[in-house]
């Protein structure tokens, strides 16, 4: 069968994408730029910026001199590839063989696909128009070879559709750059006055090879169809989902459990092979009367253990109302993560958070009581006590810093310091007694002050002088005075925590 | 009981201390302390400033000291008790510095032990205890070793950190102190002089740790206790350890060494035959005088020499002059051209010694003024050398005096506004974009900026508290030292070891060492420094002298020029000065026809007048009017006549402005000098207005008009940063004259020398070549068989020798490849492949082909490139010599190149074309648009509307010209000057900045020979240039034109034009 290819060129891939996300940029000049040797170099410019003579490769400072209102956005490397991947997957509706053509194009093998849309012209129109209506400025070219299609999309001036066998004629008038060549070679041809592909074809092949290397001849042959070129098609990722249609509608809990068990077995087998585990999953039952029943679970750590996952679902199976019966079950893992393979140590029994039975217990508790009710506390790099810890629901989050051991901190920290009455010598010695909730505490031992200043970039106010004190009963407290003692002004005293 | 602070980190511990040494000293004195020690980390860079400040205060002294951060032990504070110990400390730091990269100092405890004699030490303990409420055993062990090695001179620091365990820490320290018999001494680890600098200190920490304030966490200090505390507070904090307080006194008393005790001694090598320096100087001066003036020295000169020598003896400057003489003599012997300038350089003695070539009989009384100035400061001689060979002189000095005795002075790089806002903004977590916007808005410093006026324009809200904080901190940070660099050429040379006076460190450049102090520090301590500077024009003149000798048999030296040739002045008056030193800039060239210099002193004025000082002071026009007899020569008061008579009553030189301050405003010479200095650093903002008041009031009190007084002040302001004293101007004027003479009589020699000295000056090779051709010099293209690396002169063609372009004009060609090519060129190259066989790289051959340098082989650039491309695949090794496969190829038919294409490629390869000017190809089209050539414009009448077009050579927006942009354009007939006012500039910003070929409409303005076009509209005609490379009828009807195929020629072929430099 005659091969046919469609090349799609996204003229403003990344800037179009950003305009879609931020429509207010539509009529403003903006560019993407990356830092390069201390300067910033433009990697993509939107049409408005291009109309103002800002082009790729320009230094941002120069561009700004021309267009002071130019907005500069940092380029995320690889974004264009991710976009192309997504667009390529979208294009699979037109042909099963879609390939990325970095940095800004797609290649479609459309052999035998076009008649479904009523012919090549209609097919091309459909693809291009759909992409344009999405907001992407594209040009397309169709021909027998990848090379010719690529050239026509970017350099063609007459028609985007090259009839079978006509690629050689169509290429003649195009510049050598249309052959996907190294810029250095293109520049050299420029200097030699070789401005069209036809002028190349007039020269001896051996003369061309000696001067421009075998790459040129390969590209030439590929474009003309003498050499075959093979595309690397995009393979879309399958979602982690399984389905189980039932011959008879299921109405019993046992039936549901069996279905769940089977689905879990199918899904977990695949997850295990790919080294993934479930963080959240949804189990759905499609009822005969058209209604949908579903239950959702979440785990603290990615898991593919059927037994554990089954238990989590089992807690909720009772909520499913089968009514007249369920004819189709599906199980979808809505969030998966890589499973960290814990080493199976010879001496069994892992401690603390690594203990699987603990995490499974937590999963079950949360399944019963609701998510987010169990928290951990992690140290934070802040001197200010209220900010020195944070709570997190995640089990596997590692503390970013170790707990400090050189500063004593109470076991229980009051969320809000409570005011107390104190008698203390001035200016900054520990108090001798304090009254908290109407009760008087005579201080037996004390240490301090630990002076903690405000984090001035976050808030303003007085610093605190903290004291560790022990009353006569041996109970220990964390007290502080706000601010300095100056002149007649004694700072307010507060209690902020209790030691063990 | 009194306390003395002994642990103070100033901002010379870069990115740690948050106060200037001066601030710390002043605050300490205000608290009633009698002394303070500055202990920067492995550095003595900040102590001279602190010392200078302390010296001005009553009964207060600085204890020079240092914090030694060791690689293998806890840090030590070191306090030298006497001068010997200080020298040892300095030597110790020198060892550490020279071991490490610039900016680092690698010291080990063993080094400290070796240099410990006469020093007192304090060990700095860790700032927190471990979980057992004790110090780590390793620290205790280290402490014991220190005690053993350093004995009773070693103390232990006690610091109240306010971290909650102060009492425990002090207790543990006192335990250790008792056990090791190592006395405890109180310090406060000061990082800033007042508590509210904590915020800035946090920011500095962020900059140092490369983080933002939001994620800096525990890298910051927990509280603001690191400020300099008053005596009583310190006594209270250490109430339980009173001995720790009294020991601070013990140490302070023991350390009586002061920087004032350092005595600078000049080296001795400079004298011969057992003469004293003064005898040597006298001997050399008279010998030189006989050489210059003949056996019979004129009486006037004789008197002057005697007078100067007597003065030098009185001031004890003989050694200084001899040192300068020494390396000038070395340079002479190596054929390196040099020229002295500076207040002392223009003396008869210096002329006799050959330090300067300005003939004292031509220009008067400069040195007399230097001497009459009661200013007690060291003489100042800067010597310029050829920039390409200055390194030889520098290495000579290093070799002669040794690296332990000669070093370059440091420069303290300060935080400027842009850098400061960047640092603060980054640390405060602003986005890169926001920071750039902010820093762009401060292109001109002003108080308004800090008040946020410009900020609003940039789209920030000025009320934003976060932004306010950024500004506040930026303002504090401005002026902070950031790093030590090396001075451009200031040398300190000593008799003894230099490291005894100041630590020496590695400079970033290879083979350079410098000291930690900058020129102000050196001056404060009375050290003498000599400046070894580089000047491009001297390279050019030396090359011109060489060429003149080679081709015209002339033996020229700088001293041969008397500065009297009328032909040279005719040329200068015509502003025909492209390439000439100093007077080649556009501003200078437009001044020349108005000033009409006719004698040497006119050139001195010319050099000095087009400078920010006189321009800001509005001195230029009054001078011109008086010179042209349009205004009467007037003196505000008779007492100024002596000062101003040379410049027709208008102060033009820096010395004049200062003398006016002395004579008319009652300044003392020192004050006048302080005034000039304070202008240079805007850090002393407050000081300037104080001087202004003093100057203006002083002059008005003596009966001067306020207007004149403030004019003098404005001029001083301009001089501050761009000083141009008369003596400098005179030295420069000589070079102006020499280069003009060269250009006038030997334009071929001048052009070749200039091209061989590039990059320098204002002009591109294209303009220099064009100018040479205009003067009748034939210029020939570079060719593989005829050119060398440098531009050369060939046989006579017309009046002058023909100039053969050298390979250095070809972009991207390496000197190495050219050497290979030239060395292998025994006969004539006939084939391209013989060049390749000779070892010339393939890339170089392509560059040569691009430059069209194969004409003598009979190939144009396109054919040559075709041949060169095939050389990858040539017979090698065994088959060398066999005919290459190219021979078997049928002759390829390459399209013929049009002349315009050749020109474009010439520009792409060499930035110039001898074939034609690019604009000439579009002249026809331009004429149809009624656009005049630049030649027609320069001959047109005043006031008519004109259209002009040309390649943009220069765009300038000088700070002195309130937003006006000056543009120079060029076409095949010459160049024209455009003036664009700010409003028009903003309107046509894109065209002006982007156009390679700019077309303007405007009005012609003519003032005698000076012609400007006042622009009203601009157009970008660069598209016309594109047509130069386009083959006719190539354009097929366009369906959708893509951008990629518009680029038919490599971008940036034409030089971009110099922008706003």
JSON list of C-alpha atoms in Angstrom, two decimals, chain A residues 365-429:
[
{"chain": "A", "resi": 365, "resn": "UNK", "atom": "CA", "xyz": [-8.79, 3.60, 61.49]},
{"chain": "A", "resi": 366, "resn": "UNK", "atom": "CA", "xyz": [-9.07, 6.29, 58.88]},
{"chain": "A", "resi": 367, "resn": "UNK", "atom": "CA", "xyz": [-11.40, 4.12, 56.86]},
{"chain": "A", "resi": 368, "resn": "UNK", "atom": "CA", "xyz": [-13.67, 3.96, 59.88]},
{"chain": "A", "resi": 369, "resn": "UNK", "atom": "CA", "xyz": [-13.33, 7.44, 61.29]},
{"chain": "A", "resi": 370, "resn": "UNK", "atom": "CA", "xyz": [-12.66, 9.56, 58.25]},
{"chain": "A", "resi": 371, "resn": "UNK", "atom": "CA", "xyz": [-9.49, 10.83, 56.66]},
{"chain": "A", "resi": 372, "resn": "UNK", "atom": "CA", "xyz": [-7.28, 13.46, 58.18]},
{"chain": "A", "resi": 373, "resn": "UNK", "atom": "CA", "xyz": [-7.98, 12.68, 61.82]},
{"chain": "A", "resi": 374, "resn": "UNK", "atom": "CA", "xyz": [-4.57, 11.23, 62.55]},
{"chain": "A", "resi": 375, "resn": "UNK", "atom": "CA", "xyz": [-1.56, 13.53, 62.27]},
{"chain": "A", "resi": 376, "resn": "UNK", "atom": "CA", "xyz": [2.14, 13.39, 62.82]},
{"chain": "A", "resi": 377, "resn": "UNK", "atom": "CA", "xyz": [4.31, 16.28, 63.96]},
{"chain": "A", "resi": 378, "resn": "UNK", "atom": "CA", "xyz": [7.53, 17.13, 62.18]},
{"chain": "A", "resi": 379, "resn": "UNK", "atom": "CA", "xyz": [10.20, 19.63, 63.16]},
{"chain": "A", "resi": 380, "resn": "UNK", "atom": "CA", "xyz": [10.41, 22.81, 61.10]},
{"chain": "A", "resi": 381, "resn": "UNK", "atom": "CA", "xyz": [13.40, 25.09, 60.74]},
{"chain": "A", "resi": 382, "resn": "UNK", "atom": "CA", "xyz": [11.99, 28.00, 62.73]},
{"chain": "A", "resi": 383, "resn": "UNK", "atom": "CA", "xyz": [13.04, 29.43, 66.06]},
{"chain": "A", "resi": 384, "resn": "UNK", "atom": "CA", "xyz": [9.59, 30.83, 66.77]},
{"chain": "A", "resi": 385, "resn": "UNK", "atom": "CA", "xyz": [7.89, 28.09, 68.82]},
{"chain": "A", "resi": 386, "resn": "UNK", "atom": "CA", "xyz": [4.49, 28.18, 67.12]},
{"chain": "A", "resi": 387, "resn": "UNK", "atom": "CA", "xyz": [6.17, 27.62, 63.77]},
{"chain": "A", "resi": 388, "resn": "UNK", "atom": "CA", "xyz": [8.76, 25.13, 64.93]},
{"chain": "A", "resi": 389, "resn": "UNK", "atom": "CA", "xyz": [6.53, 22.10, 64.27]},
{"chain": "A", "resi": 390, "resn": "UNK", "atom": "CA", "xyz": [4.04, 21.24, 61.59]},
{"chain": "A", "resi": 391, "resn": "UNK", "atom": "CA", "xyz": [1.44, 18.54, 61.38]},
{"chain": "A", "resi": 392, "resn": "UNK", "atom": "CA", "xyz": [1.21, 16.18, 58.46]},
{"chain": "A", "resi": 393, "resn": "UNK", "atom": "CA", "xyz": [-1.11, 13.30, 57.59]},
{"chain": "A", "resi": 394, "resn": "UNK", "atom": "CA", "xyz": [1.56, 11.58, 55.55]},
{"chain": "A", "resi": 395, "resn": "UNK", "atom": "CA", "xyz": [3.23, 8.58, 57.05]},
{"chain": "A", "resi": 396, "resn": "UNK", "atom": "CA", "xyz": [6.25, 8.48, 54.85]},
{"chain": "A", "resi": 397, "resn": "UNK", "atom": "CA", "xyz": [7.18, 12.13, 54.93]},
{"chain": "A", "resi": 398, "resn": "UNK", "atom": "CA", "xyz": [10.66, 12.38, 56.34]},
{"chain": "A", "resi": 399, "resn": "UNK", "atom": "CA", "xyz": [11.48, 15.26, 58.66]},
{"chain": "A", "resi": 400, "resn": "UNK", "atom": "CA", "xyz": [13.49, 17.85, 56.72]},
{"chain": "A", "resi": 401, "resn": "UNK", "atom": "CA", "xyz": [15.75, 18.41, 59.72]},
{"chain": "A", "resi": 402, "resn": "UNK", "atom": "CA", "xyz": [16.43, 16.32, 62.80]},
{"chain": "A", "resi": 403, "resn": "UNK", "atom": "CA", "xyz": [14.69, 17.26, 66.03]},
{"chain": "A", "resi": 404, "resn": "UNK", "atom": "CA", "xyz": [16.82, 19.71, 67.98]},
{"chain": "A", "resi": 405, "resn": "UNK", "atom": "CA", "xyz": [18.21, 18.30, 71.16]},
{"chain": "A", "resi": 406, "resn": "UNK", "atom": "CA", "xyz": [20.12, 21.31, 72.45]},
{"chain": "A", "resi": 407, "resn": "UNK", "atom": "CA", "xyz": [17.03, 23.43, 73.18]},
{"chain": "A", "resi": 408, "resn": "UNK", "atom": "CA", "xyz": [14.53, 22.07, 75.67]},
{"chain": "A", "resi": 409, "resn": "UNK", "atom": "CA", "xyz": [10.97, 22.13, 74.40]},
{"chain": "A", "resi": 410, "resn": "UNK", "atom": "CA", "xyz": [7.82, 21.12, 76.32]},
{"chain": "A", "resi": 411, "resn": "UNK", "atom": "CA", "xyz": [6.06, 17.86, 75.61]},
{"chain": "A", "resi": 412, "resn": "UNK", "atom": "CA", "xyz": [2.84, 19.75, 75.29]},
{"chain": "A", "resi": 413, "resn": "UNK", "atom": "CA", "xyz": [2.85, 23.11, 73.63]},
{"chain": "A", "resi": 414, "resn": "UNK", "atom": "CA", "xyz": [-0.26, 25.21, 74.10]},
{"chain": "A", "resi": 415, "resn": "UNK", "atom": "CA", "xyz": [-1.67, 26.33, 70.75]},
{"chain": "A", "resi": 416, "resn": "UNK", "atom": "CA", "xyz": [-2.13, 29.78, 72.26]},
{"chain": "A", "resi": 417, "resn": "UNK", "atom": "CA", "xyz": [0.01, 31.05, 75.15]},
{"chain": "A", "resi": 418, "resn": "UNK", "atom": "CA", "xyz": [-2.09, 31.84, 78.20]},
{"chain": "A", "resi": 419, "resn": "UNK", "atom": "CA", "xyz": [-1.51, 34.88, 80.31]},
{"chain": "A", "resi": 420, "resn": "UNK", "atom": "CA", "xyz": [-0.29, 34.43, 83.89]},
{"chain": "A", "resi": 421, "resn": "UNK", "atom": "CA", "xyz": [0.45, 36.59, 86.91]},
{"chain": "A", "resi": 422, "resn": "UNK", "atom": "CA", "xyz": [4.09, 36.60, 87.90]},
{"chain": "A", "resi": 423, "resn": "UNK", "atom": "CA", "xyz": [6.46, 38.13, 90.34]},
{"chain": "A", "resi": 424, "resn": "UNK", "atom": "CA", "xyz": [9.93, 38.34, 88.93]},
{"chain": "A", "resi": 425, "resn": "UNK", "atom": "CA", "xyz": [13.09, 40.37, 89.55]},
{"chain": "A", "resi": 426, "resn": "UNK", "atom": "CA", "xyz": [14.11, 42.80, 86.83]},
{"chain": "A", "resi": 427, "resn": "UNK", "atom": "CA", "xyz": [15.37, 43.14, 84.17]},
{"chain": "A", "resi": 428, "resn": "UNK", "atom": "CA", "xyz": [15.55, 39.58, 82.89]},
{"chain": "A", "resi": 429, "resn": "UNK", "atom": "CA", "xyz": [15.86, 37.10, 85.74]}
]
